[in-house]
Structures are given as C-alpha cells and as structure tokens.
mmCIF file of C-alpha atoms and ligand atoms in Angstrom:
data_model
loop_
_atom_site.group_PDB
_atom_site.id
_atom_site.type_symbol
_atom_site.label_atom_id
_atom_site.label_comp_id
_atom_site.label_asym_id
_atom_site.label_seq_id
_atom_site.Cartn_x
_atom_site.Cartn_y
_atom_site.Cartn_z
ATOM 1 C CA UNK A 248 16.008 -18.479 -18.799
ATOM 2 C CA UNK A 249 12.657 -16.327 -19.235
ATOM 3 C CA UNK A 250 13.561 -13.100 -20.720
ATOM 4 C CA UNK A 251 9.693 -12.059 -21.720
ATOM 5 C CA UNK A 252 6.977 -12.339 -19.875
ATOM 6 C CA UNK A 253 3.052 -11.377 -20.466
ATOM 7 C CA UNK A 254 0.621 -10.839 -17.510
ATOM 8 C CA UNK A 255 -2.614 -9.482 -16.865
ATOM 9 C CA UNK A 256 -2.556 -6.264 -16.019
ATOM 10 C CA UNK A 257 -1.644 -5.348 -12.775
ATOM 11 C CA UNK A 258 -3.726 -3.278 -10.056
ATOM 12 C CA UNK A 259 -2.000 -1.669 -6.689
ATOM 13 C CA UNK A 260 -4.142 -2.089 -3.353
ATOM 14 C CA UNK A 261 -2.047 0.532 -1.996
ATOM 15 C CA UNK A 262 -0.576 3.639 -3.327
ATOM 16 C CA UNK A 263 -0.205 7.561 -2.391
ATOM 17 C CA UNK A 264 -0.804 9.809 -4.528
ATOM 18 C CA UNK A 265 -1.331 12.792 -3.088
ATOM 19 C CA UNK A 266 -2.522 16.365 -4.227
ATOM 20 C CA UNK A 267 -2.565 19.142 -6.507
ATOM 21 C CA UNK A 268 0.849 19.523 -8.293
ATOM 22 C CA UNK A 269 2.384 16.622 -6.415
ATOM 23 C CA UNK A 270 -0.854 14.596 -7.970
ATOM 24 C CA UNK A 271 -0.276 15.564 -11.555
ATOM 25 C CA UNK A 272 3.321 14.622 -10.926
ATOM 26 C CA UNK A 273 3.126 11.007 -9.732
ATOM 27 C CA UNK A 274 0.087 9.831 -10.877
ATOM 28 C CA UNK A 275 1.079 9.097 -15.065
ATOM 29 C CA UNK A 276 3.232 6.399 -13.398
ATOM 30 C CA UNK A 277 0.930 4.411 -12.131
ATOM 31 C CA UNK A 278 -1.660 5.082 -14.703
ATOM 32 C CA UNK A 279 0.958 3.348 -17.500
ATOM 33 C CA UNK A 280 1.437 0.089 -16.200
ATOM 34 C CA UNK A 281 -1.411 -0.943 -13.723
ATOM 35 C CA UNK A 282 -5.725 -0.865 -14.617
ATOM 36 C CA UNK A 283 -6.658 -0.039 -10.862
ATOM 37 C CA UNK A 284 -5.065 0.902 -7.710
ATOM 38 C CA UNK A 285 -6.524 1.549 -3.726
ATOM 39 C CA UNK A 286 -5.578 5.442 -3.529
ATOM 40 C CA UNK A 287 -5.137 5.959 0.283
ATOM 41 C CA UNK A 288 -7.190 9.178 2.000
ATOM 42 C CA UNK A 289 -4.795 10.649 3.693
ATOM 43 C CA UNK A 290 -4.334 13.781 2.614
ATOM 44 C CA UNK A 291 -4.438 17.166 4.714
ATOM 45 C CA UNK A 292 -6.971 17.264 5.337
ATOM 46 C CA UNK A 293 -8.411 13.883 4.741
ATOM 47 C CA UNK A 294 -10.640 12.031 2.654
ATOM 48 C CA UNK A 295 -13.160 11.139 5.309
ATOM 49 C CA UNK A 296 -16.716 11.544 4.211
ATOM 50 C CA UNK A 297 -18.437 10.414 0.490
ATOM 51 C CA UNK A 298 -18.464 13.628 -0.423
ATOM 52 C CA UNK A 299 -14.920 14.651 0.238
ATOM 53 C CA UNK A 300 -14.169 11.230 -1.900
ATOM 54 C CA UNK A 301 -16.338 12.515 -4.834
ATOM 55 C CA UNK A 302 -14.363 15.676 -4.999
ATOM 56 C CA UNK A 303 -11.262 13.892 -4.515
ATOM 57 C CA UNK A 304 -11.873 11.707 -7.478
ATOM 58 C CA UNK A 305 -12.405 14.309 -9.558
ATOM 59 C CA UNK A 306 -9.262 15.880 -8.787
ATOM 60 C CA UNK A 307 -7.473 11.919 -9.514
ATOM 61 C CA UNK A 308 -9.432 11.778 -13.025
ATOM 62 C CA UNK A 309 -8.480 15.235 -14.163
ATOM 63 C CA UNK A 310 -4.586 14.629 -13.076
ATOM 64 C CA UNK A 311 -5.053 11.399 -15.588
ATOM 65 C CA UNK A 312 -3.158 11.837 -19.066
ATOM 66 C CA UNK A 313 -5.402 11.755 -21.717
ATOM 67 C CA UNK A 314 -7.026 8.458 -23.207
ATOM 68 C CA UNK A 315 -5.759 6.627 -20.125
ATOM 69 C CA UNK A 316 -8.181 3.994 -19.012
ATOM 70 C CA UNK A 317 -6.468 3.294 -14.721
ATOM 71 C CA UNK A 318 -9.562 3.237 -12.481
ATOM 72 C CA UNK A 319 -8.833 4.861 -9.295
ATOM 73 C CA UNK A 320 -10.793 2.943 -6.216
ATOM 74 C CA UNK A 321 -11.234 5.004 -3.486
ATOM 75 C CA UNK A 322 -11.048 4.849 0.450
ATOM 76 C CA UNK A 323 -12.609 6.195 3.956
ATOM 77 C CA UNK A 324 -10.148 7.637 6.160
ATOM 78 C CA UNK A 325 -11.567 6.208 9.240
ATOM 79 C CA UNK A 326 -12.006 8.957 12.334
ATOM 80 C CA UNK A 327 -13.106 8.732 16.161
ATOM 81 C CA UNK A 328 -16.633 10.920 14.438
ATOM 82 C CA UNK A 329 -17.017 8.547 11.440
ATOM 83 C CA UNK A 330 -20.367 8.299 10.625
ATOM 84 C CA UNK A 331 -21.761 4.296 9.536
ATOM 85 C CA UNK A 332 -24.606 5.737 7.092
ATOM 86 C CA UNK A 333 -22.006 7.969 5.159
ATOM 87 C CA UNK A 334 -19.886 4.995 5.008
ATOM 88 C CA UNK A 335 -22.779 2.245 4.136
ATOM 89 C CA UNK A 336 -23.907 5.097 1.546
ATOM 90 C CA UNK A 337 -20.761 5.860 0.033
ATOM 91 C CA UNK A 338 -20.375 2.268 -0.440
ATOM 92 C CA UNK A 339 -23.352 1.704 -2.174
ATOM 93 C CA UNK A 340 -22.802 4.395 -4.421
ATOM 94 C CA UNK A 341 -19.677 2.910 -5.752
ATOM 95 C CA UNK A 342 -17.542 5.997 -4.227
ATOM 96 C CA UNK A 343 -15.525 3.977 -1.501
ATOM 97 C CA UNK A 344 -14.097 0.901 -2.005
ATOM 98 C CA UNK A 345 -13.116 0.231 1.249
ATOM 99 C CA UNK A 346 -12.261 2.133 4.608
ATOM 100 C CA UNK A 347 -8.747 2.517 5.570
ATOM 101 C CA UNK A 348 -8.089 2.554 9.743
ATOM 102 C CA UNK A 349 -4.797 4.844 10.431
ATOM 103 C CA UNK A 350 -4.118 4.533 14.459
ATOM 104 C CA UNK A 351 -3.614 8.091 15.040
ATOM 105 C CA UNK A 352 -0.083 9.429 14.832
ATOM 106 C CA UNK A 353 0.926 6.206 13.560
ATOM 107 C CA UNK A 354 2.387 7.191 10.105
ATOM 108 C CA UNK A 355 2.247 10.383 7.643
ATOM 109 C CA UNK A 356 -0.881 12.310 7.944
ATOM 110 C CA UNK A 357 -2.461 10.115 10.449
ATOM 111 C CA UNK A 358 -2.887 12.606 13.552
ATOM 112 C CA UNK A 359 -6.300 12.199 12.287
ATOM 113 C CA UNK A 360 -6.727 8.602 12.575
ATOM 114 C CA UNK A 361 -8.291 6.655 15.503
ATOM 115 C CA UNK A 362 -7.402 7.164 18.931
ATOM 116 C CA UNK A 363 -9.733 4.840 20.485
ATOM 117 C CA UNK A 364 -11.152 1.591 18.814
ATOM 118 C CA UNK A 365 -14.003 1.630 20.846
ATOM 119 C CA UNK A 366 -15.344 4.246 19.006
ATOM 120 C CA UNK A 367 -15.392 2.906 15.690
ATOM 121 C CA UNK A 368 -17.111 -0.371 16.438
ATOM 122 C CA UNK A 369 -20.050 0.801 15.093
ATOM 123 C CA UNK A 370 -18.824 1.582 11.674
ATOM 124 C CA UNK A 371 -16.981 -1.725 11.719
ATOM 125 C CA UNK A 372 -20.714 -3.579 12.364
ATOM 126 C CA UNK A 373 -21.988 -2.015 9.429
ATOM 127 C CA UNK A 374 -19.219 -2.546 7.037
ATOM 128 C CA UNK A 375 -19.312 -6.586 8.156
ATOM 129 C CA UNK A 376 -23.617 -6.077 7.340
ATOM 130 C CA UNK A 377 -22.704 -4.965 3.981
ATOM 131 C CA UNK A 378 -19.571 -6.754 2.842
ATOM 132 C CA UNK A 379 -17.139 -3.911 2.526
ATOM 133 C CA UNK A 380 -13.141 -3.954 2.753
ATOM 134 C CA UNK A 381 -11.693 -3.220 5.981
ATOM 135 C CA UNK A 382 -7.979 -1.682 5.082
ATOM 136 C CA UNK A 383 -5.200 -1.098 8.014
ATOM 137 C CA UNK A 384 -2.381 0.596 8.568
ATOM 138 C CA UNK A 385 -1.457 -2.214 11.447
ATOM 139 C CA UNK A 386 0.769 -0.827 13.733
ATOM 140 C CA UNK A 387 0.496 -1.012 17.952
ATOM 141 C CA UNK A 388 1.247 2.945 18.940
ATOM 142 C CA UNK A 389 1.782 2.176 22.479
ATOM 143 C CA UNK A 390 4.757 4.298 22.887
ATOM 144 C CA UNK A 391 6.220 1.715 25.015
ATOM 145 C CA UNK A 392 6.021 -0.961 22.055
ATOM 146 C CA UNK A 393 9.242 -1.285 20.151
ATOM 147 C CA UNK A 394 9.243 0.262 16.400
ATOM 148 C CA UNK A 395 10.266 -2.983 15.571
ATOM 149 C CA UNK A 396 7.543 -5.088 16.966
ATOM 150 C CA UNK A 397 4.595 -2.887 15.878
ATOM 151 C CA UNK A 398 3.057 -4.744 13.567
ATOM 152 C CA UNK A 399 3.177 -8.391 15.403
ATOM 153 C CA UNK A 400 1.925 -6.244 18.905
ATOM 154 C CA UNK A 401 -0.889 -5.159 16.531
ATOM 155 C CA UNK A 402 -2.003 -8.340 15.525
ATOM 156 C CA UNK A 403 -1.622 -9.329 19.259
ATOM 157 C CA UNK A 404 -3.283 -6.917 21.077
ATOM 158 C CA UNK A 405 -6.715 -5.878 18.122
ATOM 159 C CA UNK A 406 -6.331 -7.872 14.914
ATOM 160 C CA UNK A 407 -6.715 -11.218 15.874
ATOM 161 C CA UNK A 408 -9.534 -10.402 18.010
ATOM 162 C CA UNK A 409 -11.652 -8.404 15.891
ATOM 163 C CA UNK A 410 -11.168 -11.395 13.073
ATOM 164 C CA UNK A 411 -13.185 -13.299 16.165
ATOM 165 C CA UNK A 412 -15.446 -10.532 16.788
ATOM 166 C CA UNK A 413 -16.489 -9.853 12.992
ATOM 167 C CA UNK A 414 -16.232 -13.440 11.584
ATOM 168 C CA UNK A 415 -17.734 -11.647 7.884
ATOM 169 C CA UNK A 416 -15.708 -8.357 7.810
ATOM 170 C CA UNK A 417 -13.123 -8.524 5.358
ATOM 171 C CA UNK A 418 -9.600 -7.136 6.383
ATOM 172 C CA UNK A 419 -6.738 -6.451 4.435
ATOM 173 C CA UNK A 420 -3.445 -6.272 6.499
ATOM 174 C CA UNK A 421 -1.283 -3.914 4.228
ATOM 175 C CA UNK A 422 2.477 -3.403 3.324
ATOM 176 C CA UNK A 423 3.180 -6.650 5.381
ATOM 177 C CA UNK A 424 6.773 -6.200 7.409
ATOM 178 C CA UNK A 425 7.202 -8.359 9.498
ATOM 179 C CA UNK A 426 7.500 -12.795 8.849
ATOM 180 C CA UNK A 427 5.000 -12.469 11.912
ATOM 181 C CA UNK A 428 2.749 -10.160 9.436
ATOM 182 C CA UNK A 429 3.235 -12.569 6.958
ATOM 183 C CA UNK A 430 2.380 -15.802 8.787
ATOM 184 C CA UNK A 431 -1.064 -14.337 10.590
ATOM 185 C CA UNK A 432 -2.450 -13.316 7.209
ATOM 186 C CA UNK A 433 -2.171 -16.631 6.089
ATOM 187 C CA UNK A 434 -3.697 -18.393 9.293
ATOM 188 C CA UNK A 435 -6.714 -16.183 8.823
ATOM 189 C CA UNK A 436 -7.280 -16.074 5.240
ATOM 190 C CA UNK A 437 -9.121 -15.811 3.051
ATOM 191 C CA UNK A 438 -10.832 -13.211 6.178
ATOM 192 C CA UNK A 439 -7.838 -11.151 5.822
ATOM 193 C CA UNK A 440 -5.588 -10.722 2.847
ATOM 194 C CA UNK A 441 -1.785 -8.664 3.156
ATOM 195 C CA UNK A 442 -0.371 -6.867 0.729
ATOM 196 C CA UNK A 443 3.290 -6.569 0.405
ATOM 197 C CA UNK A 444 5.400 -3.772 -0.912
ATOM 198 C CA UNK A 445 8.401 -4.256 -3.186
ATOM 199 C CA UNK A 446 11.198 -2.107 -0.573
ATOM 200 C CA UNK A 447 10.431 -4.841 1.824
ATOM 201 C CA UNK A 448 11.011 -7.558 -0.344
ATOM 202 C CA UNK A 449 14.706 -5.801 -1.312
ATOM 203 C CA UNK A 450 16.012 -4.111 1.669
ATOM 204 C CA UNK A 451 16.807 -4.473 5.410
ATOM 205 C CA UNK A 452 17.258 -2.116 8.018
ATOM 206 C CA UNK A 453 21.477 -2.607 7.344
ATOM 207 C CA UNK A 454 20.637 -0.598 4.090
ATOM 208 C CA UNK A 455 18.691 1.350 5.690
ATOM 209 C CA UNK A 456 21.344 2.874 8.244
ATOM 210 C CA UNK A 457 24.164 -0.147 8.343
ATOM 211 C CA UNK A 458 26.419 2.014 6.215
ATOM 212 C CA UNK A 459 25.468 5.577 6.396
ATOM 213 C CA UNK A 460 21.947 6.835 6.704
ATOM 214 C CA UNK A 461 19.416 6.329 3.687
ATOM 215 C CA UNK A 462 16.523 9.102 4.475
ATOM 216 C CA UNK A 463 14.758 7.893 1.361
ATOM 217 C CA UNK A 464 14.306 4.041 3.092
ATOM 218 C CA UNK A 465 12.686 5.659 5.743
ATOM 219 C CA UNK A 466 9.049 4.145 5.892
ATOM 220 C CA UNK A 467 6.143 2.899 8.161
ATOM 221 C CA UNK A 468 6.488 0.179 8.812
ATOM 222 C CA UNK A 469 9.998 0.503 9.347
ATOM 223 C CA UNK A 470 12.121 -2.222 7.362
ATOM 224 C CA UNK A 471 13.167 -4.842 9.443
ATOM 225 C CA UNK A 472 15.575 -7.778 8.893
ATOM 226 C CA UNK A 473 16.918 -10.337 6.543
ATOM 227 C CA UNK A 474 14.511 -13.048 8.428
ATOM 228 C CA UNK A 475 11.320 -10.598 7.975
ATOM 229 C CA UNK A 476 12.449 -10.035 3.869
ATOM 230 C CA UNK A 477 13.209 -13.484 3.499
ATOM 231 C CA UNK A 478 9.588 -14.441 4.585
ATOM 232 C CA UNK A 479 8.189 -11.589 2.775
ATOM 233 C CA UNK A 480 9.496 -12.583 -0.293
ATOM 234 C CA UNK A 481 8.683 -16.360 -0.178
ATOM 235 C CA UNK A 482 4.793 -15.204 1.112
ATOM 236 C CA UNK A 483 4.535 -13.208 -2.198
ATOM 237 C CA UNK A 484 6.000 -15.433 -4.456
ATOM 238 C CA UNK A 485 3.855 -18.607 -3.116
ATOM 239 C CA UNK A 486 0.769 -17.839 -5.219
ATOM 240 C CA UNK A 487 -1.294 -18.238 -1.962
ATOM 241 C CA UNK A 488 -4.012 -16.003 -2.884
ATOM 242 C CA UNK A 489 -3.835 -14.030 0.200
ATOM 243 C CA UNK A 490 -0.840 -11.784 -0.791
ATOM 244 C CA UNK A 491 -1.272 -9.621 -3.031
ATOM 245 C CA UNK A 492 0.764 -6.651 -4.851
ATOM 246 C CA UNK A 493 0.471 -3.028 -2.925
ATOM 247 C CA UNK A 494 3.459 -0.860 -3.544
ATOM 248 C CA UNK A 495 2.944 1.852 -1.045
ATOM 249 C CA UNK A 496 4.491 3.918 -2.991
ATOM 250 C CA UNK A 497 4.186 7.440 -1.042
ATOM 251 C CA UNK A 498 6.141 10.227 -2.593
ATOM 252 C CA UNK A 499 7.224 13.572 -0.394
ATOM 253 C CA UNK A 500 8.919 16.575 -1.219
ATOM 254 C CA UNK A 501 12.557 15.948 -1.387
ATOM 255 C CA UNK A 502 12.713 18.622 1.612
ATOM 256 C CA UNK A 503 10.433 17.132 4.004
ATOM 257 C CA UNK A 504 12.371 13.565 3.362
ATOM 258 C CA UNK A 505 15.813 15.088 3.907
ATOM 259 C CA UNK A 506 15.273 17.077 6.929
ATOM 260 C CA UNK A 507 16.563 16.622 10.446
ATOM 261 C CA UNK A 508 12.728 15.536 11.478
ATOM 262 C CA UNK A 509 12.098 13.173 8.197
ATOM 263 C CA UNK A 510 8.667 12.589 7.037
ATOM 264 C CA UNK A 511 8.189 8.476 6.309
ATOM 265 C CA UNK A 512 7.394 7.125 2.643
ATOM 266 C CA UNK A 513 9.033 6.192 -0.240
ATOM 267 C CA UNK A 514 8.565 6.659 -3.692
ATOM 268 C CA UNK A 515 8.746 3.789 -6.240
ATOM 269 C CA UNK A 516 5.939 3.884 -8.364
ATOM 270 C CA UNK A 517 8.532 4.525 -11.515
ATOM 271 C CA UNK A 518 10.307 0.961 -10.392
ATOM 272 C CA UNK A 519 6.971 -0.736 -9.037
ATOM 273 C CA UNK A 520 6.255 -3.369 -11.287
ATOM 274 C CA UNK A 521 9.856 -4.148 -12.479
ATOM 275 C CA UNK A 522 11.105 -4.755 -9.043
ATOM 276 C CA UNK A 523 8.149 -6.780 -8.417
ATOM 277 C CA UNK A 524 9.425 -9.050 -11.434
ATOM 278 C CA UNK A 525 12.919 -8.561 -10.241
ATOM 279 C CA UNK A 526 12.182 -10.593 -6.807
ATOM 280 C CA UNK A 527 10.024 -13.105 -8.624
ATOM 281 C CA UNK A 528 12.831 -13.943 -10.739
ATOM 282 C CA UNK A 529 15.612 -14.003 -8.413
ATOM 283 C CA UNK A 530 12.626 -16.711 -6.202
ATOM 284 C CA UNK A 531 12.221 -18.620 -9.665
ATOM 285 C CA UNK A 532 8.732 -17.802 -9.311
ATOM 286 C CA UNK A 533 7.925 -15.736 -12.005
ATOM 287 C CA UNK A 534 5.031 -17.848 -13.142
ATOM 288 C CA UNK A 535 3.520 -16.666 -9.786
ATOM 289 C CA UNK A 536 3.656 -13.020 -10.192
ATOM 290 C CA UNK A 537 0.541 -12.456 -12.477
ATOM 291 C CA UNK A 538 -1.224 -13.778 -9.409
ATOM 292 C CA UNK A 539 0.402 -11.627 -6.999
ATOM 293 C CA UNK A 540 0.208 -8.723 -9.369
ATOM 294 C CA UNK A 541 -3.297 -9.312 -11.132
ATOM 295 C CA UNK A 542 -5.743 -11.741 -9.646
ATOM 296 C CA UNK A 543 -5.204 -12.014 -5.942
ATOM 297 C CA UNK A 544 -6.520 -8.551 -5.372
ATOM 298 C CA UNK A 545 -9.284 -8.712 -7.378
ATOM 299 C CA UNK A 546 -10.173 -11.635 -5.556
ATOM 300 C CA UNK A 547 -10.147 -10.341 -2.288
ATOM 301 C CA UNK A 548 -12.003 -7.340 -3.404
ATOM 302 C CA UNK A 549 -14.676 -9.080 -5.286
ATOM 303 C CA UNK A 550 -13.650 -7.382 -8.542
ATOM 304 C CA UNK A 551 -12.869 -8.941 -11.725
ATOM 305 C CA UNK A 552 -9.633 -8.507 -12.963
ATOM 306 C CA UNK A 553 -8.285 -6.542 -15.735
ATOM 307 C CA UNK A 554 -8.902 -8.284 -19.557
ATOM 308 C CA UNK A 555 -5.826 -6.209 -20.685
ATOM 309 C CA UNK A 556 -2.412 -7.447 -20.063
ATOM 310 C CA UNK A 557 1.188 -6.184 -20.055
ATOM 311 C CA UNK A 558 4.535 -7.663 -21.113
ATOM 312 C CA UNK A 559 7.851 -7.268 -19.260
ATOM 313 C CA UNK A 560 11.480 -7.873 -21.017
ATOM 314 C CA UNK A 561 14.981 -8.257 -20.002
ATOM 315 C CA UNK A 562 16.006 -4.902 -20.885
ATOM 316 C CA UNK A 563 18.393 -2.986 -19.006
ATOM 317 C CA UNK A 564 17.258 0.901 -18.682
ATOM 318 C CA UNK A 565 17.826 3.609 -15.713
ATOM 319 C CA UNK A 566 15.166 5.092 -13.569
ATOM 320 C CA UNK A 567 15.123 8.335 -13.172
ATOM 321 C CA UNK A 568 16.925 10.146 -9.757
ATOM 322 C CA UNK A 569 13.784 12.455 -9.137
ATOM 323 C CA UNK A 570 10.165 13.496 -10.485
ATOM 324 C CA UNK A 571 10.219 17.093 -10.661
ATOM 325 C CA UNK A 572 6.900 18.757 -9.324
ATOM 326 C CA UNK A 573 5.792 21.892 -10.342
ATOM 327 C CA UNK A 574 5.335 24.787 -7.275
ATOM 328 C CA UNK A 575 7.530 24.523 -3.766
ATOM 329 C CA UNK A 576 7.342 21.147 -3.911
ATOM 330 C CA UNK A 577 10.208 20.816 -6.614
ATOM 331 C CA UNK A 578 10.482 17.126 -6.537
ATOM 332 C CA UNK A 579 10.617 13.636 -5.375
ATOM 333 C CA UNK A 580 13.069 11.117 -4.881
ATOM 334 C CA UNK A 581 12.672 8.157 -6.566
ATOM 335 C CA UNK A 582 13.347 4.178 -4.855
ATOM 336 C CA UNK A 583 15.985 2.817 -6.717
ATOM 337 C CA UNK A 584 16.836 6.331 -8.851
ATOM 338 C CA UNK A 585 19.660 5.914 -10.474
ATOM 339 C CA UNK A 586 20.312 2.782 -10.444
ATOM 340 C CA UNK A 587 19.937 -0.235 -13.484
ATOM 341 C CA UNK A 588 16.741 -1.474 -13.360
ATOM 342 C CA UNK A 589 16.487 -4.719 -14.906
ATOM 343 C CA UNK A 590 13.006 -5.675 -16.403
ATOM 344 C CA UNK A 591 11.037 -3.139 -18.574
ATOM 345 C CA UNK A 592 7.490 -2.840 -19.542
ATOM 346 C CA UNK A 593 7.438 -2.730 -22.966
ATOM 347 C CA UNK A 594 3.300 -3.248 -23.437
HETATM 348 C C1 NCD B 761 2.861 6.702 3.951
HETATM 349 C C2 NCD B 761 2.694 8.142 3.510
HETATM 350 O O1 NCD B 761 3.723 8.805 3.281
HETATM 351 O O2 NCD B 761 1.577 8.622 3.354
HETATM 352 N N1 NCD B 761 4.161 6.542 4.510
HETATM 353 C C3 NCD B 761 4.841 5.379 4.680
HETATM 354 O O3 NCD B 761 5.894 5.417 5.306
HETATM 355 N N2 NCD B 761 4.424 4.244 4.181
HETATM 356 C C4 NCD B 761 1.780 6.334 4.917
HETATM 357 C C5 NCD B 761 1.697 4.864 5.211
HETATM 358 O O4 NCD B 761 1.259 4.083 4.377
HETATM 359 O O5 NCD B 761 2.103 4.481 6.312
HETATM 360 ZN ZN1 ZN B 762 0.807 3.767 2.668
#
C-alpha cells in the first residue's frame, strides 16, 4: 500500500478568492501547497477590464505571506460591453490569462455576466486570432431548464456549436458535474479541457439534503448523483489529459451561507489537495494524480509546469471547522471541517 507520495507541484485552474479581509484570509491556503492557480473575476464589482486586473493583482500579491513564490493567473470577467482590444491587450501584456464567460445570474456574483451571446462574438473572434483560454461557467439559465440538467442543456444548446464555429479557440469547461460534462469534454478534446472539483468527486445530492439539509454543499453546479460522481471520478483519475485539477473552492461569510436565501460556494481550499489524493487512492490511481494535479493544466494552458514538487503522507490530522476573517465577515466554513482528513502535505 502507498503511504508517501511525491508530485510536482500542483496548480488550481479554478479558485475564489475573493477580497480585502476575506482575501488575506483564504489565500495562505492555497499559496502553501499549489505554484499557480486561475483566480476567478468575480468580485463586486468585477474584474472586467486590464486595468481592473492590474489593480486586482496587486491586491492578490500583497495578501501573499512573505517569501511565498504561488503565481496568481488572472481572468476577464466577460460582459455584454466587453471590449476585444482590452482583452487582446491585456493578453499580450501577460495580465489575463484567460476570459471567464458567467451567463448572467447563473451563479454568485454573476448578475454581471452575459445576457446575450450574440454580443460577445466579437471578443470570442479575437481570442481564437490570438490563442487565448476561453473559461465557462457552463450552465443553460433558461428558467424552464431543470437545475439538474444545466450543464448537459449547455453543451446542447451553445457549447458544442461554438467548438464548430471557433475550430482554434480553446475552451475549458470547468467544475465538470455532470457524466454528460464529463463525456463531451473528452469527445472534443484537446479543443476543450474540464476541470473537476474535489466535492463532486465525494458527494451526491443525498448528502446534500437526503438526511437533513447541508447549506455548506450548496454549489453551482449543484451536485448531482452517484452516476454523475462515479463518472467524475473515473474521468479524473484516467490520466486523459483533458481533466484537470480546479477546486472551486469559493469561500462566503458563514452568514450569507446559512441564511434562509443561501449564497452558493464552498470552501475547501484547506482540504484541496488531500481529498484530491483521497479519491485517487480509493480509484487505485494514485500514479495518475500528478497528472491531474500538475501537468494537464499546464498543458492546456500552454504553460510549463512547476519544477518544484510536493510530498503527501498517510497521516491522519483534522481540518479546521472555520477560517476566521477579520471585519463583519467573521468567518468561513470549511468542506470537510472537522472531520479526519487522511493524507497530509508534509513538503
Ligand atoms: C462560486 C462563487 O461563490 O463565487 N460559487 C459556486 O457555487 N461554485 C461561483 C461559481 O464558480 O459558480
Ligand atoms: Zn467557481
């Protein structure tokens, strides 16, 4: 039985973290174990133009404990009004790494995003002309889709034809739900890549509310069923380089998560990478996790990946219940708090 195991280190091409006190909170988390993550734009008021990503990167870099080396890589929050030469500039300059499409009112902080696709077809052009990273929050918001079926009626009714339509943009499909998710991301690789989050690999919607209700599972996209985890978790664990590690992890104010009008998002960048290894090993596939966790990214980016690695051991400890945050927003609840957590980083 493996007990030890060294990997490169990790990067997450998907992760929250916020603002201000809530910032300086979460953000040493991620910064210990993994060399680079995606930080998504949507704060309030979002990241939307280079220069609101410049300012916002200083704010990451200065929330960064000292001597730490994590590269934050940036993202567009894509609008109705975005403008291609900001976009095709910003890129150039190294201060996006990729745009990120939020339907509008699909999610947290995404009454911003796009309410028509026809609009942004321009900016979609340009990004194909000059190779850049096309990230999606891919949910349908028809109102008259099911919450289940968002992501699949997604894929249906836009994905699979703007694949056709931009045969050299590269799309990333992100915190994969669904086995539906899961199976289109492979059909159109290496276009479009998926990452997958390590909550959907562990729950269903039965822990979710099957025996009393969990506020803290509540996310978008909502977790589905044993079929959807089970594919999830043999997708990730395949090596196919077109799933890669993004943990979404999206922390709130305990108040706004416990509340009779819940925000969704959960918090698990203090359990990321140990759950991660958790799944691989229960899938006797921990030989595949460094290239879920460390190369498939990269590749899909076009990045190198990190020279440094990291070693996990079989070492019982217990994650903490909460992150306290300095200010009104107290603190956040922590995925898996609590509880035994099974592998540990321990370099
Ligand atoms: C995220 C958040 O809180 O910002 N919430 C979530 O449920 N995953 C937004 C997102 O990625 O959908
Ligand atoms: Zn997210």
């Amino acid at each position: 039985m493996t007990t030890r195991i060294t990997i490169r280190k990790p990067d997450d091409w998907h992760l929250h973290v916020r603002d201000g006190e809530m910032l300086k909170a979460v953000l040493p988390y991620t910064a210990k174990h993994f060399g680079r993550a995606i930080l998504m734009p949507n704060l309030i008021p979002p990241v939307r133009t280079a220069a609101d990503c410049r300012a916002y990167r200083e704010r990451v870099m200065a929330a960064l404990p000292a001597g730490s080396k994590f590269k934050p890589l940036m993202t567009c929050y894509l609008t109705d009004d975005t403008d291609p030469d900001d976009v095709e500039r910003g890129f150039r300059d190294g201060v996006f790494a990729g745009v990120k499409l939020y339907p509008a009112n699909a999610t947290t902080n995404s009454a911003a995003g796009v309410t028509d696709y026809k609009k942004v077809m321009r900016v979609l052009e340009r990004m194909e002309k000059i190779d850049m990273p096309f990230l999606m929050h891919g949910e349908e918001t028809d109102p008259e889709v099911d919450i289940f079926d968002r992501e699949k009626a997604f894929i249906d009714r836009h994905l699979s034809k703007w694949v056709k339509q931009f045969p050299g943009l590269r799309f990333i499909l992100e915190h994969l739900s669904s086995k539906e998710g899961a199976e289109y991301v492979k059909s159109a690789a290496p276009q479009v890549g998926g990452t997958i989050t390590p909550y959907h690999m562990v729950l269903t919607r039965n822990d979710w509310f099957g025996h009393g209700l969990k506020p803290y599972m509540y996310v978008m996209p909502v977790i589905k069923t044993a079929r959807d985890r089970a594919a999830l978790r043999k997708a990730a664990t395949s090596g196919e380089a077109c799933y890669f590690l993004g943990t979404d992890s999206a922390p709130h104010p305990y108040s706004r998560k416990v509340s009779t009008n819940g925000v969704p998002g959960m918090f698990n960048a203090p359990v990321a990478i140990e759950t991660y290894a958790k799944v691989f090993e229960e899938e006797g596939a921990l030989d595949k996790l460094e290239a879920f966790a460390a190369l498939n990214g990269p590749k899909h980016y076009r990045m190198a990946p990190n020279a440094d690695t990291i070693t996990l051991e079989k070492t019982p400890w217990t994650a903490p219940e909460e992150v306290k945050v300095a200010g009104p927003d107290e603190r956040a609840i922590v995925y898996r708090g609590g509880e035994t957590i099974e592998w540990k980083v321990v370099a």
